[in-house]
Amino acid sequence: MSLVLAAPRWRWRRPSVLPGFGLTLGFALVYLSLIVLIPLAGVVWRSASLGWPQFWAIATDERTVQALKISFGASLVAASVNVVFGVIVAWVLVRYRFPGRRIVDAAVDLPFALPTAVAGIALTAIYAPNGWIGAPLVALGFKVAFTPVGIVIALVFIGLPFVVRTVQPVMEEIDREVEEVAATLGARRWQTISRVLLPGLAPSILTGFALAFARAVGEYGSVIFIAGNIPYVSEIAPLLIVIRLEEYDYPAATAIAAVMLAISFVMLLVINLVQAWSRRRFGYGA
Amino acid sequence: MANRNTFLFTAALATMVQFGGIGMALADTTILNVSYDPTRELYRAFNAAFAEKWKADTGETVTIRTSHGGSGAQARAVIDGLEADVVSLALEADIDAIAQRTGKIPPDWRGRLANNSAPYSSTIVFLVRKGNPKGIKDWGDLVKDGVEVITPNPKTSGGARWNFLAAWAYAREAFGGDEAKVQAFVTELFRHVPVLDTGARGSTTTFVQRGLGDVLLAWENEAFLSLEELGPDAFEIVVPSISIKAEPPVALVDGNVDAKGTRKVAEAYLDYLYSDVGQRLAAKHFYRPSKPEAADPEDLKRFPEVKLVTIDDFGGWKEVQPRFFGDGGIFDQVYKPRR
Amino acid sequence: MALDIDAPAATVPLRPTTETPLARGILIAVALAFLAFFLFLPLVIVFVEAFRRGAGVFLAALAEPETLAAIRLTLLVAAISVPCNLVFGVAAAWAIAKFEFKGKAFLTTLIDLPFSVSPVIAGLVYVLLFGAGSALGPWLKSHGIEILFAVPGIVLATIFVTFPFVARELIPLMQEQGTGDEEAAIALGASGWQTFWYVTLPNIKWGLLYGVLLCNARAMGEFGAVSVVSGHVRGLTNTMPLQVEILYNEYNFVAAFAVASLLALLALVTLVLKTILEMRYGHAIAGAAAPH
């Protein structure tokens, strides 16, 4: 046997002296299967009982497609807003010192902890036409609550911590020497940021985006309060699932659920692959 | 870390002790009434009255638990195994669904109690802002320019289905039964609806707290309750020329009471709804009693005279549910884009 | 940004790795304004509504027996589900972070999946699995096992929803720390457990605690999934978020927001705890990798 360090030849697991791989992976897989995979397989199985033509008819029904479009569209907008402002918030929290910074830092996790229904009620109270912010906005001619914009507001709220919390630790790790080198080489500050820092942060920003997006797509509790819930306009896919359940139409409900699951899963998988790739390439990432 | 775990452990222990306590109470008799949203206040009062009466009659202590939510969601919970002894829902169709899907209620359940198993009824009225600034008097006024109507989503709310049918009844009369015109009217009506909340209470909150809309279509009992709870000086009730007799039915869940051995007390509970006490409480909580002679005349005075159609005029729920509210039914067509 | 300097670096008083004061001020203002609109206002409104009729009414609302029952149930559910996810998170992070194997990205995706599953579906899956109409339903019933509309169902739904929190927190941290310390310990003759207990755990304890705190906060606040499996029996299967909804639907806004403010308060306590930890052990939490 020779020592080949550069090109490890391993089939599915790189040999390691550390123990516990079988135990921990085994436990993780069993737990994952029991809590997540088997129950979700139930959804897939239930919708499979429909038969392909019927499944396809439900999945491509105009109302379903419209609800999916609204859910995914609003989530896309919300996740994009969160990327822009989340990165700014993370940057401010990591780089600057100002009074109340720690409080602000702590408050970022609030949407994790506040029940979604409470968030929905509170946001509606603020953005409704007679609310603290809604009233001045209506005077200016903007309607927020009970429109698709309201959906975006709720989704921004619940998605924010995902972006900040994935980007923040990576930002903390940035080696300032890189910035110094860039500056010495004549780069302006904004060039350093856009050409040097942001590409390095991209994988973590992407992860944050994906998590915020994925979470937003499924959100129900906070959205139904602030969305108008008008079919074809502000009716989100999870609400359509609930409506199908009210009709005792379990197959249709699970079919819509299965479509949402599939889209989310593919998206998360792509993101994680990109991550793994960028980790190998750049050596860091969330 | 250690402290936290100790705390959690203590909390868990305390909770278990507490549940143990509840377990002891269960040793007497507990029945579960699975109901819909707007009956909370009524059943809180009624449960206390019944427990007292049962104690006086039999010496047994009975604990009545209640569960409230959207009528359809509640029916689904019972179908999925929530062990209700009695159900008191907004729609006959929801109890029918339990009967069909579980067999725990016999198909002829409506005939088992007086008055088609509806101990009380209600109707649909308008709640408008004080002084009625938009001058809303009848259904026809709802489609005037600039009028915004608040009603919940008929897909998720039982009350909203009664709203829909009441509007339909008006239009059917107004247009002499011309189906196309009736549907056009109802479609136009829903174009005036800016928000479809998922439940009746959500709509009331939108109208009252958020200040949205000019008129709220509501259960009569809900309209009175919100006047009482949220401000008699801010709103007033308008009674339309025609409305619908909404009969929220009750039923014994035979499959569950026999398994739990609670049939006797559950039957007595439902019968008590028809007693003088039950009827008086219903009237007090703004439900129209099926035996008005038992209720306090002062309470009865509050109910306005209104011409009422019934669900049978539409051919009964078995006909109405799929035709109006099923997938692709008339309500779905209202929102179908006109492209 | 407009103040950026073109002149030779020697005359520049600014450090090259920071922004001009103006840019800095704008960024801070933007971040704070954004957070004010989206985070602080909702929080403020919860407390304003809760105390609208004074502290006495607030306290009375919390002393209602049904509300107390909801608080106890929420604590119980969190006390069961959080440790479960804690053990899972540590195990999964160990396998994923300390070893290289094929299909890792796939496995990580599966762990992330509950984030993206609609809470409505999360509840629904257990109804499909354990409901009276399912394959398991009749068997469970004949053996007197209650899962749906009882504590086990609520616990399961909560575990599902909070599933990735601890693992998500630990995996990047442990990946960053590498395997050097553990390999050294093993080489020096430590057993696997000893290595984990004396080497890994001290390294990850703050990240672990942070994950647990978040997991706990989310567990106590979950609404959608729990709502589907709870059955809403008053005083028995209502958790705090469900109780909030019920009170709100009874037009009892003060009481609803009082319970909601308890949950928000819990979130704040969680966050204060975290902040204190960071202040005292900041370098340990940030990890050895942070250069400054």
XYZ file of N, CA, C and O in Angstrom, chain A residues 206-207 210-211 265-280 286, chain C residues 104-113 168:
128
model
N -26.698 32.852 -1.823
C -27.570 31.941 -2.563
C -28.314 31.004 -1.603
O -29.516 30.776 -1.748
N -27.580 30.479 -0.622
C -28.229 29.599 0.354
C -29.313 30.346 1.104
O -30.423 29.841 1.298
N -32.238 30.773 -1.025
C -32.984 29.521 -1.209
C -33.812 29.186 0.020
O -34.976 28.797 -0.091
N -33.222 29.356 1.199
C -33.956 29.013 2.421
C -35.144 29.962 2.616
O -36.250 29.528 2.947
N -37.968 20.814 -3.446
C -36.869 19.870 -3.275
C -35.811 20.069 -4.348
O -34.616 20.142 -4.042
N -36.239 20.176 -5.589
C -35.283 20.353 -6.677
C -34.475 21.627 -6.450
O -33.247 21.649 -6.584
N -35.192 22.690 -6.016
C -34.486 23.940 -5.799
C -33.442 23.832 -4.694
O -32.289 24.252 -4.859
N -33.834 23.239 -3.584
C -32.892 23.099 -2.477
C -31.709 22.236 -2.890
O -30.561 22.511 -2.532
N -31.999 21.187 -3.655
C -30.928 20.285 -4.064
C -29.918 21.014 -4.942
O -28.702 20.919 -4.726
N -30.425 21.766 -5.901
C -29.529 22.521 -6.778
C -28.658 23.456 -5.945
O -27.435 23.520 -6.116
N -29.304 24.138 -5.013
C -28.561 25.083 -4.178
C -27.479 24.359 -3.381
O -26.338 24.814 -3.300
N -27.826 23.223 -2.803
C -26.841 22.509 -1.993
C -25.691 21.987 -2.854
O -24.548 21.923 -2.410
N -25.984 21.599 -4.085
C -24.922 21.144 -4.979
C -24.000 22.308 -5.327
O -22.774 22.176 -5.309
N -24.615 23.451 -5.623
C -23.814 24.639 -5.919
C -22.911 24.966 -4.745
O -21.732 25.279 -4.892
N -23.479 24.840 -3.536
C -22.737 25.087 -2.306
C -21.545 24.176 -2.168
O -20.446 24.610 -1.862
N -21.828 22.880 -2.332
C -20.766 21.895 -2.158
C -19.650 22.180 -3.171
O -18.458 22.125 -2.857
N -20.062 22.548 -4.370
C -19.106 22.841 -5.426
C -18.284 24.066 -5.045
O -17.059 24.080 -5.152
N -18.970 25.107 -4.545
C -18.248 26.335 -4.235
C -17.352 26.147 -3.018
O -16.314 26.777 -2.908
N -17.746 25.249 -2.127
C -16.905 24.991 -0.972
C -15.580 24.370 -1.426
O -14.507 24.718 -0.956
N -15.712 23.439 -2.361
C -14.492 22.816 -2.873
C -13.641 23.846 -3.597
O -12.431 23.841 -3.543
N -21.285 28.936 3.667
C -22.047 28.665 4.887
C -22.349 27.187 5.024
O -22.574 26.523 4.041
N -23.780 13.444 0.013
C -23.873 14.335 1.166
C -24.817 15.521 0.877
O -25.643 15.883 1.711
N -24.664 16.089 -0.323
C -25.517 17.233 -0.661
C -26.981 16.804 -0.668
O -27.864 17.546 -0.238
N -27.209 15.574 -1.112
C -28.565 15.037 -1.147
C -29.129 14.925 0.267
O -30.244 15.342 0.562
N -28.298 14.371 1.155
C -28.724 14.201 2.538
C -28.993 15.559 3.187
O -29.991 15.752 3.888
N -28.092 16.517 2.929
C -28.283 17.852 3.497
C -29.598 18.452 3.004
O -30.323 19.095 3.755
N -29.898 18.208 1.742
C -31.153 18.721 1.186
C -32.355 18.108 1.892
O -33.319 18.797 2.216
N -32.261 16.803 2.153
C -33.374 16.150 2.838
C -33.571 16.757 4.217
O -34.692 16.926 4.690
N -32.449 17.083 4.876
C -32.562 17.684 6.208
C -33.194 19.067 6.124
O -33.978 19.457 6.982
N -32.877 19.804 5.052
C -33.458 21.140 4.864
C -34.940 21.086 4.518
O -35.661 22.059 4.684
N -35.364 19.965 4.006
C -36.698 19.874 3.408
C -37.832 20.412 4.295
O -38.687 21.152 3.805
N -28.726 22.417 11.094
C -28.329 23.529 10.221
C -27.313 24.441 10.901
O -26.447 25.025 10.269
